[in-house]
C-alpha positions as a printed NumPy array, in Angstrom:
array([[-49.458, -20.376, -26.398],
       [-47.345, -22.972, -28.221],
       [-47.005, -21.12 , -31.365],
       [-45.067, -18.652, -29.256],
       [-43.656, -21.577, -27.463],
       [-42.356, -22.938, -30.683],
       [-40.995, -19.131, -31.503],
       [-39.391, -18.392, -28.722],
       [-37.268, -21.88 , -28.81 ],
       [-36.576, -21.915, -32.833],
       [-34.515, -18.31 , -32.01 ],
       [-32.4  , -20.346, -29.706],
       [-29.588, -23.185, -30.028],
       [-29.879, -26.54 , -29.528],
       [-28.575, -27.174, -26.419],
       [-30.099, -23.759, -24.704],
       [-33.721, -24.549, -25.985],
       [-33.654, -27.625, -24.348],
       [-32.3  , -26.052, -21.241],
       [-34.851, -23.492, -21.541],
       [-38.197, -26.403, -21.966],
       [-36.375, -28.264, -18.887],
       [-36.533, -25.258, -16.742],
       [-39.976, -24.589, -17.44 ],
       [-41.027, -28.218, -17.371],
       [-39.174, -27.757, -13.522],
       [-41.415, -24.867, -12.487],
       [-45.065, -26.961, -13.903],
       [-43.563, -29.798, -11.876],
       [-43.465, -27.831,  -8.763],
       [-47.083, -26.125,  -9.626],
       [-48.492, -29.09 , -10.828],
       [-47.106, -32.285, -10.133],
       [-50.206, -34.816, -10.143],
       [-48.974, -36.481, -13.438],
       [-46.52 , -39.993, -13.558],
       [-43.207, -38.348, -13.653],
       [-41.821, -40.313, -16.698],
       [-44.662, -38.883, -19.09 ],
       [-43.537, -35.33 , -18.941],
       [-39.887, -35.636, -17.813],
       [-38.657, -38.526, -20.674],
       [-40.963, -36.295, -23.471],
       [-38.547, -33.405, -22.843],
       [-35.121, -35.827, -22.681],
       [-36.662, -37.143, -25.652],
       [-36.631, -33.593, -27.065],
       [-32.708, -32.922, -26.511],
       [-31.285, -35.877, -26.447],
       [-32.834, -38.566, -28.911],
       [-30.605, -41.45 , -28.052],
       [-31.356, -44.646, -26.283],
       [-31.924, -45.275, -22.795],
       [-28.184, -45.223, -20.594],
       [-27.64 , -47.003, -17.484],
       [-24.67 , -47.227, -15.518],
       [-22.805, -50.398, -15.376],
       [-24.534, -53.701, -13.351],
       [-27.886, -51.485, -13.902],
       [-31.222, -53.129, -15.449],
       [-34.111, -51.944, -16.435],
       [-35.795, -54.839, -14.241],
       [-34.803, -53.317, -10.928],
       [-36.714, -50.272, -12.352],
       [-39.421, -52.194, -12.637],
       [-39.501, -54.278,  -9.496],
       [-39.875, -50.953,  -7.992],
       [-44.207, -51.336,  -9.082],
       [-46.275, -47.974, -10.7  ],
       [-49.557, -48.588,  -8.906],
       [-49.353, -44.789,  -8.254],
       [-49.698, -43.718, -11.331],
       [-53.683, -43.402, -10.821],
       [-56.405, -45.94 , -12.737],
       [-53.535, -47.749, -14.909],
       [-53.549, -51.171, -12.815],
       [-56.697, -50.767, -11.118],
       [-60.713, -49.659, -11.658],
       [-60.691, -48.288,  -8.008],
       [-58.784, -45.665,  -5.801],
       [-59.099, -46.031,  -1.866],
       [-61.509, -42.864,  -0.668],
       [-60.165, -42.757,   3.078],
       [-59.433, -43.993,   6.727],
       [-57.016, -46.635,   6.588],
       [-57.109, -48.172,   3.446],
       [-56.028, -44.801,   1.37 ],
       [-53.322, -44.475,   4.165],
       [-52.045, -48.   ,   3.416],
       [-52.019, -46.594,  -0.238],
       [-50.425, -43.711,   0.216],
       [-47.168, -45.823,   2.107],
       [-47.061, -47.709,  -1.101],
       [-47.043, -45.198,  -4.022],
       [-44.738, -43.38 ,  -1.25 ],
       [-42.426, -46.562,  -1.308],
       [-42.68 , -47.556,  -5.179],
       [-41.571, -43.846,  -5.514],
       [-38.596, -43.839,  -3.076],
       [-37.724, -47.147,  -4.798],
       [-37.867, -45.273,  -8.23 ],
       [-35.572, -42.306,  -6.948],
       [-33.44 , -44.476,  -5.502],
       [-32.688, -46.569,  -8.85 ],
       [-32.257, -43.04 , -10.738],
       [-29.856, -41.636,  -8.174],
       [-27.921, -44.82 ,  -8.666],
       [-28.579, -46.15 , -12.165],
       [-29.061, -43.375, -14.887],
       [-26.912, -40.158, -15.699],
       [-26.761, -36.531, -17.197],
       [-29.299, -34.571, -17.537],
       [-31.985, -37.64 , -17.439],
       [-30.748, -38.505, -13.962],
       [-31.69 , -34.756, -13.164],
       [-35.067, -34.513, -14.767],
       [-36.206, -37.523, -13.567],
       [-35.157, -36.858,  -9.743],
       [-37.078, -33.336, -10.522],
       [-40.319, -35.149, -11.4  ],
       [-40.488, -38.041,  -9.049],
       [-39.651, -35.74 ,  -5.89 ],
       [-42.573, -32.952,  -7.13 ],
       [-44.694, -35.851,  -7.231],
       [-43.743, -37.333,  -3.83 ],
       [-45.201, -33.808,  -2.33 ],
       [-48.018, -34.12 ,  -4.429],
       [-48.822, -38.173,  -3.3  ],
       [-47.914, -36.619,   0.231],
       [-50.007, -33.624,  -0.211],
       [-52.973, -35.596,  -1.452],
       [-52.537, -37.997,   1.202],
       [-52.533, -35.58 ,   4.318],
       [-56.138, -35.093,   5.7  ],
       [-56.943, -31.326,   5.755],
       [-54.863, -29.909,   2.694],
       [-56.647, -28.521,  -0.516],
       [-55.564, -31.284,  -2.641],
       [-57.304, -33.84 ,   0.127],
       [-60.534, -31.881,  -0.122],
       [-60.331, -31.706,  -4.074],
       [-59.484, -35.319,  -4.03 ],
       [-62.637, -36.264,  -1.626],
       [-65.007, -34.348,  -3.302],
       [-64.221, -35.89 ,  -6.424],
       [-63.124, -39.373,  -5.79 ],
       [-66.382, -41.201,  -5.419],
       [-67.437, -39.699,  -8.92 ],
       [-64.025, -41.106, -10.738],
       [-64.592, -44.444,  -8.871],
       [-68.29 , -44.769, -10.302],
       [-66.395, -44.314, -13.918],
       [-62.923, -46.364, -12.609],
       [-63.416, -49.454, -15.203],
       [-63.506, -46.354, -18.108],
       [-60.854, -44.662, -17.065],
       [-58.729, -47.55 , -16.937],
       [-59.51 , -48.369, -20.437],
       [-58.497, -44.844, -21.318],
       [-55.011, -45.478, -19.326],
       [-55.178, -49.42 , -21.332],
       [-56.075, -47.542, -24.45 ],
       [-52.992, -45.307, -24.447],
       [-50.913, -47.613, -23.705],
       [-51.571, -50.595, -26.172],
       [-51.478, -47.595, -28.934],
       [-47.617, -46.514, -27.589],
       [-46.629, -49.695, -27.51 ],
       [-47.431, -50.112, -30.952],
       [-46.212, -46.753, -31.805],
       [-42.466, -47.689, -30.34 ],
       [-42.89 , -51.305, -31.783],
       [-45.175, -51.486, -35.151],
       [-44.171, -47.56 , -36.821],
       [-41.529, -46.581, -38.487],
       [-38.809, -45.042, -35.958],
       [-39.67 , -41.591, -37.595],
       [-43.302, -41.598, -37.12 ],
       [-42.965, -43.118, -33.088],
       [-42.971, -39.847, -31.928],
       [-46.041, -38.392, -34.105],
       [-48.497, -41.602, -33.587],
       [-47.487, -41.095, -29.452],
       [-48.892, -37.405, -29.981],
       [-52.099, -39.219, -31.608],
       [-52.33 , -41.758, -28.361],
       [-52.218, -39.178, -26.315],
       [-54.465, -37.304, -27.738],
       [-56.952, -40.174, -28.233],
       [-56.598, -40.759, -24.073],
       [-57.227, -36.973, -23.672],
       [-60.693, -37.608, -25.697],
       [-61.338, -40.569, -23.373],
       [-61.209, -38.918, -20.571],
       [-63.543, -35.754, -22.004],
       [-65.687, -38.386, -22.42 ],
       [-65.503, -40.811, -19.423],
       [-65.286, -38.072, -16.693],
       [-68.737, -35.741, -18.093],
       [-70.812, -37.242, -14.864],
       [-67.576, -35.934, -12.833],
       [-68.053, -32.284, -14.048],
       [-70.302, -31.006, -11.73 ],
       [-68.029, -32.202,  -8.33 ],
       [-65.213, -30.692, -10.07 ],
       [-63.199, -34.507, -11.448],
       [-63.466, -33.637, -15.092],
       [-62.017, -30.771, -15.009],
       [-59.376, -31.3  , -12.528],
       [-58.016, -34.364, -14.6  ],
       [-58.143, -32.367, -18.027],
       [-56.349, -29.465, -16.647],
       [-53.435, -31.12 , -14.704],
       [-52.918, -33.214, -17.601],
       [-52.855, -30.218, -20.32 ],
       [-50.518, -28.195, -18.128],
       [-47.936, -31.396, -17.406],
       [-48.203, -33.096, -20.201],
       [-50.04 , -31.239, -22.645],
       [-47.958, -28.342, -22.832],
       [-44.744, -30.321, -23.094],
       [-45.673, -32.451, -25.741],
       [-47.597, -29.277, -27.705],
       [-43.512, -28.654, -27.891],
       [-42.638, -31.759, -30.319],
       [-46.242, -33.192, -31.698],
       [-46.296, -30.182, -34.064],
       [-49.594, -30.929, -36.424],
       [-50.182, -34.485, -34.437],
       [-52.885, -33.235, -32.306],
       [-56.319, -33.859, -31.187],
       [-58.639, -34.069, -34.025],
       [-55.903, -32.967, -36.084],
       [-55.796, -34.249, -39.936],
       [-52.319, -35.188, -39.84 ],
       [-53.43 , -37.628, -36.965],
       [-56.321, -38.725, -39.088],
       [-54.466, -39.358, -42.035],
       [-51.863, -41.708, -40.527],
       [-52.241, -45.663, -41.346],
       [-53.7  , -47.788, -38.823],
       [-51.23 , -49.821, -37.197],
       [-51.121, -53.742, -36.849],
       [-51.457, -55.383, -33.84 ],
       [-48.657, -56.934, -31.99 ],
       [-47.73 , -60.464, -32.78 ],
       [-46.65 , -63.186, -30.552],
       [-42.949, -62.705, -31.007],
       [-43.352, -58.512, -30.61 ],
       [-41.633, -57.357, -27.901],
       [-43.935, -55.924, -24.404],
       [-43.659, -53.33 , -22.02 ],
       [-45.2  , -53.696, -19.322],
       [-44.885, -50.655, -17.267],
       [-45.767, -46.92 , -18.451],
       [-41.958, -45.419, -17.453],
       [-40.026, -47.755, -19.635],
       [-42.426, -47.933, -22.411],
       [-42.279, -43.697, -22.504],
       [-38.567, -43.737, -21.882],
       [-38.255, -45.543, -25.124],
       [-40.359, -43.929, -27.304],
       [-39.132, -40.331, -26.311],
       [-35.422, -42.058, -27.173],
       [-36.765, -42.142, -31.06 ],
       [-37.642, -38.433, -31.231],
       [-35.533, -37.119, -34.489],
       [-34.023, -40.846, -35.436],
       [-34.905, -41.533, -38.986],
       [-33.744, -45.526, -38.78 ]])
């Protein structure tokens, strides 16, 4: 439970409870790994070391991005390829945007975030390759559900849209100290979205497939640092809406930058 999460780490230092919640994060990875790497990994960097994003020298954040996210499921698109060729063609991108992502890690970032994010993207090549390979459970789970999530594709996109138009004006619109606790509330807003959006998928097993992946990688994690900020919470109630973004306002574009900096803010008070 995460009140005996929460115990367990408060009777330990700094630097070992964050040890401790990377470990663990490591072993859901492994278990679990159907969730966009940065969501989880960047929550729990976010967690020990609340400081902005480093890159080694000549690095940029745009090479990150030229590397392209359509594998993290429903966030560009209203559609996933079912089979034959067309999910194959798929598969050799998310496999490639992937590679490309590892690749600009290896080379680009450092520490401990260098080492959690290798962790993630690598547990969720062999789930992308797992899912991908005709004859393996998480094939059959993902045929006998896919057609379901498709008919529901344009919702769950908004639900993906939804979250993150509400981070970005988390990291961009709150005050640095309440980033971390109106991120909790977007997430938990997506998590209702998706209750909602997937109830036609129950019965061929989509709903709760999504639900449960996500609680275990990223519910979990964040049940670690959202603390009252939770779903239907009134501490997520009682927070002030948030403008919209003007003109001028920076955007992020992509999911992994946009979660890289808003886990950066976790215990800054500026």
């Amino acid at each position: 439970c995460s009140e005996c999460l929460t115990r367990r780490l408060g009777s330990l230092s700094r630097k070992t409870a964050c040890a401790w919640v990377l470990v663990r994060a490591a072993k859901m990875f492994v278990k679990n790994a159907a969730v966009p790497l940065a969501l989880v990994a960047t929550s729990l960097l976010g967690l020990c070391w609340a400081e902005p994003i480093q890159l080694k020298e000549g690095c940029k954040v745009e090479t990150l991005r030229a590397c392209g996210d359509t594998y993290l499921p429903y966030w560009k698109t209203t559609r996933l390829e079912v089979s034959g060729e067309p999910l194959k063609k798929n598969c050799q991108i998310y496999r490639e945007q992937i590679e490309c992502s590892r690749n600009f890690t290896r080379e680009c970032a450092v520490g401990v975030p260098r080492a959690a994010a290798l962790l993630g993207l690598e547990a969720f090549q062999d789930n992308v390759d797992a899912t991908c390979t005709v004859g393996t459970k998480s094939y059959e789970e993902y045929q006998k559900a896919i057609g379901c999530m498709n008919s529901v594709g344009a919702k769950l996109n908004g639900c993906f849209r939804g979250l993150h138009d509400n981070l970005e004006k988390a990291l961009v619109k709150a005050p640095t100290k309440d980033t971390i606790n109106y991120s909790c509330c977007s997430y938990a807003e997506m998590v209702d979205c998706f209750e909602r959006v997937l109830t036609p998928c129950e019965d061929v097993g989509g709903k709760q497939l999504t639900l449960t992946l996500v609680e275990q990688v990223f519910g979990e994690t964040l049940s670690l640092v959202c603390g009252s900020y939770k779903r239907g919470s009134e501490s997520c109630r009682s927070l002030p809406e948030l403008p919209a973004l003007g003109p001028n306002d920076p955007k992020y574009d992509g999911f992994v930058e946009l979660v890289l900096e808003i886990a950066s803010t976790f215990g800054r008070k500026d």
